[in-house]
């Protein structure tokens, strides 16, 4: 008996059909797609161009025949392709965001993403229990990574934050809250209004916790008892956090002349313009500045902690029911 296999077809606004083979007998589904003329990219996602409708119709006919021969189920997803939704979201966000689509062929693919979620809420449960087909990672190029998924029960989109790399910061701050939206435009608005401010606050608080812990350990240790490798690592982490603290203070806080001069001195004393390649003498000087003035910088940064975002008093004001749905022409042979 042929193992269970399934092909799910997604209609993309970019004049193509996306096919996702899944199941324990996935190789049979892949065979059916290859025999039908679908092309496969480096992510093993199969696509069919729709620019030649006659050729596309023929390929779909061959697909159903090959799938029947290989005992593979073919189904058409009723919602827009998630990659199109992700592209629409990143295009509406400020800055230079990019989206990478993640095919979820097996449950373990979802569990892998789940383990990197910051918040253990709705999105975490979705990745734990549901077969989603696709997810997308939204990246701003500066370390912020968000995960986008579609909830099968109602077709809404959920976006949550992924945990920053441990090399970036060890997270201790409260997890940013995921947002749920009915379409890409609303998702982008909620990301900008709620998720990103929560994310920035959580990262800032995590930086403060790590910087305080490292400084306390260095100040309270007896001379010669702090392992030199650990000390250098703690100093490097502090200098990294100090770069973010100073940037936040300059961008968000009215500074007195004395405070501005202090930040300038800290920037020079910690050699923040050469974070990865200072000479040994500069590192020694940075260590002295860290132990003497690090606490004052931390206190200034804590006073500048971004406020927590507040959920809208009237959620209905943010709904997009009045907005017309995106128009996507139906693919030849595909059911909407």
Coordinates of C-alpha atoms in Angstrom, one line a residue:
X1 CA 0.0 0.0 0.0
X2 CA 1.3 3.4 -1.0
X3 CA 2.1 5.6 2.1
X4 CA -0.1 8.6 2.7
X5 CA 0.8 11.6 0.5
X6 CA -0.9 14.9 -0.3
X7 CA -0.3 17.9 -2.7
X8 CA -1.8 21.2 -1.7
X9 CA -2.1 23.8 -4.4
X10 CA -1.8 27.5 -3.5
X11 CA -2.8 30.3 -5.9
X12 CA -0.2 33.1 -6.0
X13 CA -0.9 36.6 -7.1
X14 CA 2.3 36.4 -9.1
X15 CA 0.7 34.4 -11.9
X16 CA 1.8 31.0 -10.6
X17 CA 0.5 28.1 -8.6
X18 CA 2.6 26.9 -5.6
X19 CA 2.4 23.2 -4.8
X20 CA 3.4 21.7 -1.5
X21 CA 3.9 17.9 -1.3
X22 CA 3.5 16.5 2.2
X23 CA 2.9 13.3 4.1
X24 CA 4.9 10.1 4.8
X25 CA 4.8 9.2 1.1
X26 CA 5.9 12.7 0.0
X27 CA 8.3 11.3 -2.7
X28 CA 5.2 10.0 -4.6
X29 CA 3.7 13.5 -4.5
X30 CA 7.0 14.9 -5.7
X31 CA 7.1 12.4 -8.5
X32 CA 3.6 13.4 -9.6
X33 CA 4.6 17.1 -9.7
X34 CA 7.7 16.4 -11.6
X35 CA 5.8 14.3 -14.2
X36 CA 3.3 17.1 -14.6
X37 CA 5.7 19.9 -15.5
X38 CA 6.0 21.7 -12.2
X39 CA 9.4 23.2 -11.5
X40 CA 11.2 22.9 -8.2
X41 CA 13.3 25.7 -6.6
X42 CA 16.2 25.4 -4.1
X43 CA 13.6 25.2 -1.2
X44 CA 12.0 22.2 -2.9
X45 CA 8.8 24.3 -3.5
X46 CA 7.2 23.3 -6.7
X47 CA 5.7 26.0 -8.9
X48 CA 3.6 26.2 -12.1
X49 CA 3.7 29.4 -14.2
X50 CA 0.3 30.7 -15.4
X51 CA 1.5 33.0 -18.2
X52 CA 0.6 30.3 -20.8
X53 CA -3.0 29.3 -19.7
X54 CA -3.3 26.4 -22.2
X55 CA 0.0 24.9 -21.0
X56 CA -0.9 25.4 -17.4
X57 CA -4.3 23.8 -17.9
X58 CA -2.6 20.8 -19.5
X59 CA -0.1 20.6 -16.6
X60 CA -3.0 20.5 -14.1
X61 CA -4.7 17.8 -16.0
X62 CA -1.5 15.7 -16.0
X63 CA -1.1 16.4 -12.3
X64 CA -4.5 14.9 -11.4
X65 CA -3.8 11.9 -13.6
X66 CA -0.3 11.4 -12.1
X67 CA -1.6 11.9 -8.6
X68 CA -4.3 9.3 -9.2
X69 CA -1.7 6.8 -10.5
X70 CA 0.6 7.5 -7.5
X71 CA -2.3 7.4 -5.0
X72 CA -1.7 11.0 -4.0
X73 CA -4.5 13.4 -2.8
X74 CA -4.7 16.8 -4.5
X75 CA -6.4 19.7 -2.7
X76 CA -6.6 23.5 -3.4
X77 CA -6.0 25.8 -0.5
X78 CA -8.9 28.3 -0.2
X79 CA -6.8 31.3 1.0
X80 CA -4.1 33.4 -0.7
X81 CA -0.6 32.0 -0.8
X82 CA 1.1 33.0 2.5
X83 CA 4.2 34.2 0.6
X84 CA 2.1 36.9 -1.1
X85 CA 0.7 37.9 2.3
X86 CA 4.2 38.1 3.8
X87 CA 5.4 40.3 0.9
X88 CA 2.5 42.6 1.4
X89 CA 3.2 43.0 5.1
X90 CA 7.0 43.7 4.7
X91 CA 6.2 46.2 1.9
X92 CA 4.0 48.2 4.4
X93 CA 6.5 48.2 7.2
X94 CA 9.0 51.0 7.6
X95 CA 12.6 50.2 6.8
X96 CA 14.0 47.4 4.6
X97 CA 12.1 44.3 5.6
X98 CA 12.3 41.0 3.7
X99 CA 10.3 37.8 3.9
X100 CA 11.4 34.2 3.6
X101 CA 8.8 31.5 3.1
X102 CA 9.3 28.3 5.2
X103 CA 7.6 25.1 3.8
X104 CA 6.2 23.0 6.7
X105 CA 6.0 19.5 5.2
X106 CA 6.3 17.6 8.5
X107 CA 5.2 18.3 12.1
X108 CA 8.9 18.5 13.1
X109 CA 9.3 21.5 10.8
X110 CA 6.7 23.3 12.9
X111 CA 8.2 22.2 16.1
X112 CA 11.5 23.6 15.0
X113 CA 10.0 27.0 14.5
X114 CA 8.0 26.7 17.7
X115 CA 11.1 26.3 19.8
X116 CA 12.4 29.7 18.6
X117 CA 9.2 31.6 19.4
X118 CA 9.6 34.2 22.2
X119 CA 6.0 34.1 23.4
X120 CA 4.3 30.8 24.4
X121 CA 0.8 31.8 23.4
X122 CA -1.6 31.4 20.5
X123 CA 1.1 31.1 17.8
X124 CA 3.0 28.6 19.9
X125 CA -0.1 26.4 20.3
X126 CA -0.8 26.7 16.5
X127 CA 2.7 25.3 15.6
X128 CA 2.2 22.6 18.2
X129 CA -1.0 21.1 17.0
X130 CA -1.9 22.2 13.4
X131 CA -0.6 21.3 10.0
X132 CA 0.0 24.7 8.5
X133 CA 1.7 24.1 5.1
X134 CA 3.7 27.3 5.1
X135 CA 5.1 29.9 7.6
X136 CA 7.1 33.0 6.8
X137 CA 10.0 34.7 8.6
X138 CA 10.0 38.5 8.4
X139 CA 13.4 40.1 8.8
X140 CA 14.5 43.7 9.2
X141 CA 18.2 43.1 8.5
X142 CA 19.1 44.4 12.0
X143 CA 18.4 41.3 14.1
X144 CA 14.6 41.5 14.4
X145 CA 12.8 38.4 13.2
X146 CA 9.1 37.8 13.2
X147 CA 7.1 34.7 12.4
X148 CA 4.0 34.8 10.3
X149 CA 1.4 31.9 10.1
X150 CA -2.1 31.5 9.0
X151 CA -4.7 30.1 11.5
X152 CA -6.6 27.3 9.8
X153 CA -9.8 27.7 11.9
X154 CA -10.6 31.2 10.6
X155 CA -7.9 32.2 8.0
X156 CA -6.6 35.0 10.2
X157 CA -2.9 35.8 10.3
X158 CA -0.8 35.6 13.4
X159 CA 2.6 37.3 13.8
X160 CA 4.9 36.7 16.7
X161 CA 8.5 37.5 17.6
X162 CA 11.3 35.0 17.3
X163 CA 13.9 34.9 20.1
X164 CA 17.0 37.0 19.2
X165 CA 20.2 35.2 18.7
X166 CA 22.0 34.6 22.0
X167 CA 25.0 36.4 20.5
X168 CA 22.7 39.5 20.2
X169 CA 21.2 39.4 23.7
X170 CA 20.1 36.8 26.3
X171 CA 16.4 37.4 26.6
X172 CA 15.0 38.0 30.0
X173 CA 12.5 40.7 29.3
X174 CA 8.7 40.0 29.0
X175 CA 7.9 38.3 25.7
X176 CA 6.4 40.6 23.0
X177 CA 2.7 39.9 22.4
X178 CA 1.7 38.3 19.1
X179 CA -0.8 40.1 16.9
X180 CA -3.7 38.7 15.0
X181 CA -5.2 40.3 11.9
X182 CA -7.6 39.5 9.1
X183 CA -5.4 40.7 6.2
X184 CA -1.9 41.9 5.4
X185 CA -2.7 45.6 5.7
X186 CA -4.1 45.2 9.2
X187 CA -1.2 42.9 10.2
X188 CA 1.3 45.5 9.2
X189 CA -0.5 48.2 11.2
X190 CA -0.6 46.0 14.3
X191 CA 3.0 45.0 13.9
X192 CA 4.1 48.6 13.7
X193 CA 1.8 49.8 16.5
X194 CA 2.1 47.0 19.0
X195 CA 4.5 44.1 18.2
X196 CA 7.6 46.1 17.3
X197 CA 7.3 48.5 20.3
X198 CA 6.9 45.5 22.6
X199 CA 9.8 43.8 20.9
X200 CA 12.1 46.8 21.3
X201 CA 11.1 47.2 24.9
X202 CA 11.7 43.5 25.7
X203 CA 15.1 43.6 24.0
X204 CA 16.0 46.8 25.9
X205 CA 15.0 45.3 29.2
X206 CA 17.0 42.1 28.4
X207 CA 20.0 44.2 27.6
X208 CA 19.7 46.0 30.9
X209 CA 19.4 42.8 32.9
X210 CA 22.5 41.3 31.2
X211 CA 24.5 44.5 31.5
X212 CA 23.7 44.8 35.2
X213 CA 24.5 41.2 35.9
X214 CA 27.9 41.3 34.1
X215 CA 28.9 44.6 35.8
X216 CA 27.8 43.4 39.3
X217 CA 29.9 40.2 38.8
X218 CA 32.9 42.1 37.7
X219 CA 32.7 44.7 40.5
X220 CA 32.1 42.1 43.3
X221 CA 34.7 39.6 42.3
X222 CA 38.1 39.6 44.1
X223 CA 41.0 40.8 42.0
X224 CA 42.4 37.9 40.0
X225 CA 39.4 35.6 40.7
X226 CA 37.4 36.5 37.6
X227 CA 38.3 34.3 34.7
X228 CA 40.0 36.5 32.0
X229 CA 38.0 34.8 29.2
X230 CA 34.7 35.4 31.0
X231 CA 35.8 39.0 31.8
X232 CA 36.6 39.7 28.2
X233 CA 33.2 38.2 27.1
X234 CA 31.3 40.3 29.7
X235 CA 33.1 43.5 28.6
X236 CA 32.3 42.8 25.0
X237 CA 28.7 42.2 25.8
X238 CA 28.6 45.5 27.8
X239 CA 30.1 47.4 24.9
X240 CA 27.6 45.9 22.6
X241 CA 24.7 46.9 24.9
X242 CA 26.3 50.3 25.5
X243 CA 26.1 51.0 21.7
X244 CA 22.4 50.3 21.8
X245 CA 21.8 52.3 25.0
X246 CA 23.6 55.4 23.7
X247 CA 21.7 55.2 20.4
X248 CA 18.4 55.0 22.3
X249 CA 19.3 57.8 24.6
X250 CA 20.3 60.1 21.8
X251 CA 17.2 59.3 19.7
X252 CA 14.5 59.4 22.5
X253 CA 15.7 61.4 25.4
X254 CA 16.2 65.2 25.8
X255 CA 19.8 65.4 27.0
X256 CA 21.4 68.1 29.1
X257 CA 24.9 69.2 28.0
X258 CA 26.4 67.3 30.8
X259 CA 24.6 64.1 29.8
X260 CA 25.5 64.5 26.2
X261 CA 29.2 65.0 27.1
X262 CA 29.0 61.8 29.3
X263 CA 27.7 59.8 26.4
X264 CA 30.4 61.1 24.2
X265 CA 33.0 60.1 26.8
X266 CA 31.5 56.7 27.2
X267 CA 31.5 56.1 23.5
X268 CA 35.2 57.1 23.2
X269 CA 36.3 55.3 26.4
X270 CA 34.6 52.1 25.5
X271 CA 36.0 52.2 21.9
X272 CA 32.5 51.6 20.5
X273 CA 33.6 52.7 17.0
X274 CA 35.8 49.7 16.9
X275 CA 33.8 47.1 18.7
X276 CA 35.3 44.0 17.1
X277 CA 38.9 45.1 16.6
X278 CA 40.3 47.3 19.3
X279 CA 44.0 46.9 20.4
X280 CA 44.8 45.4 23.8
X281 CA 45.4 48.8 25.3
X282 CA 42.0 50.1 24.2
X283 CA 40.4 47.0 25.7
X284 CA 42.1 47.7 29.0
X285 CA 40.9 51.3 28.9
X286 CA 37.4 50.2 28.1
X287 CA 37.5 47.8 31.0
X288 CA 38.4 50.6 33.4
X289 CA 35.6 52.8 32.0
X290 CA 33.1 49.9 32.3
X291 CA 33.9 49.3 36.0
X292 CA 33.8 53.0 36.9
X293 CA 31.1 54.5 34.8
X294 CA 29.1 51.6 33.6
X295 CA 26.5 51.8 36.4
X296 CA 25.7 55.4 35.5
X297 CA 25.1 54.5 31.8
X298 CA 22.8 51.6 32.9
X299 CA 20.8 54.0 35.1
X300 CA 20.4 56.5 32.2
X301 CA 19.3 53.6 29.9
X302 CA 16.8 52.3 32.4
X303 CA 15.2 55.7 32.7
X304 CA 14.9 55.7 29.0
X305 CA 13.1 52.3 28.8
X306 CA 10.4 52.5 26.1
X307 CA 6.8 52.4 27.5
X308 CA 4.8 49.2 27.0
X309 CA 2.4 49.5 24.1
X310 CA -1.3 49.7 25.0
X311 CA -3.9 47.7 23.2
X312 CA -6.6 49.9 21.6
X313 CA -9.6 50.6 23.7
X314 CA -11.9 49.8 20.8
X315 CA -10.5 46.9 18.8
X316 CA -13.3 47.3 16.3
X317 CA -11.8 50.5 15.1
X318 CA -8.8 48.5 13.7
X319 CA -10.8 46.0 11.8
X320 CA -10.5 45.9 8.0
X321 CA -14.0 44.8 7.2
X322 CA -14.6 47.9 5.2
X323 CA -11.5 47.2 3.0
X324 CA -12.1 45.3 -0.2
X325 CA -10.4 41.9 -0.4
X326 CA -7.4 41.6 -2.7
X327 CA -8.5 40.5 -6.2
X328 CA -6.6 37.5 -7.5
X329 CA -7.6 35.9 -10.8
X330 CA -8.5 32.2 -10.5
X331 CA -6.0 29.8 -12.0
X332 CA -7.1 27.7 -14.8
X333 CA -8.4 24.4 -13.5
X334 CA -8.1 25.5 -9.8
X335 CA -11.1 25.9 -7.5
X336 CA -11.4 29.0 -5.4

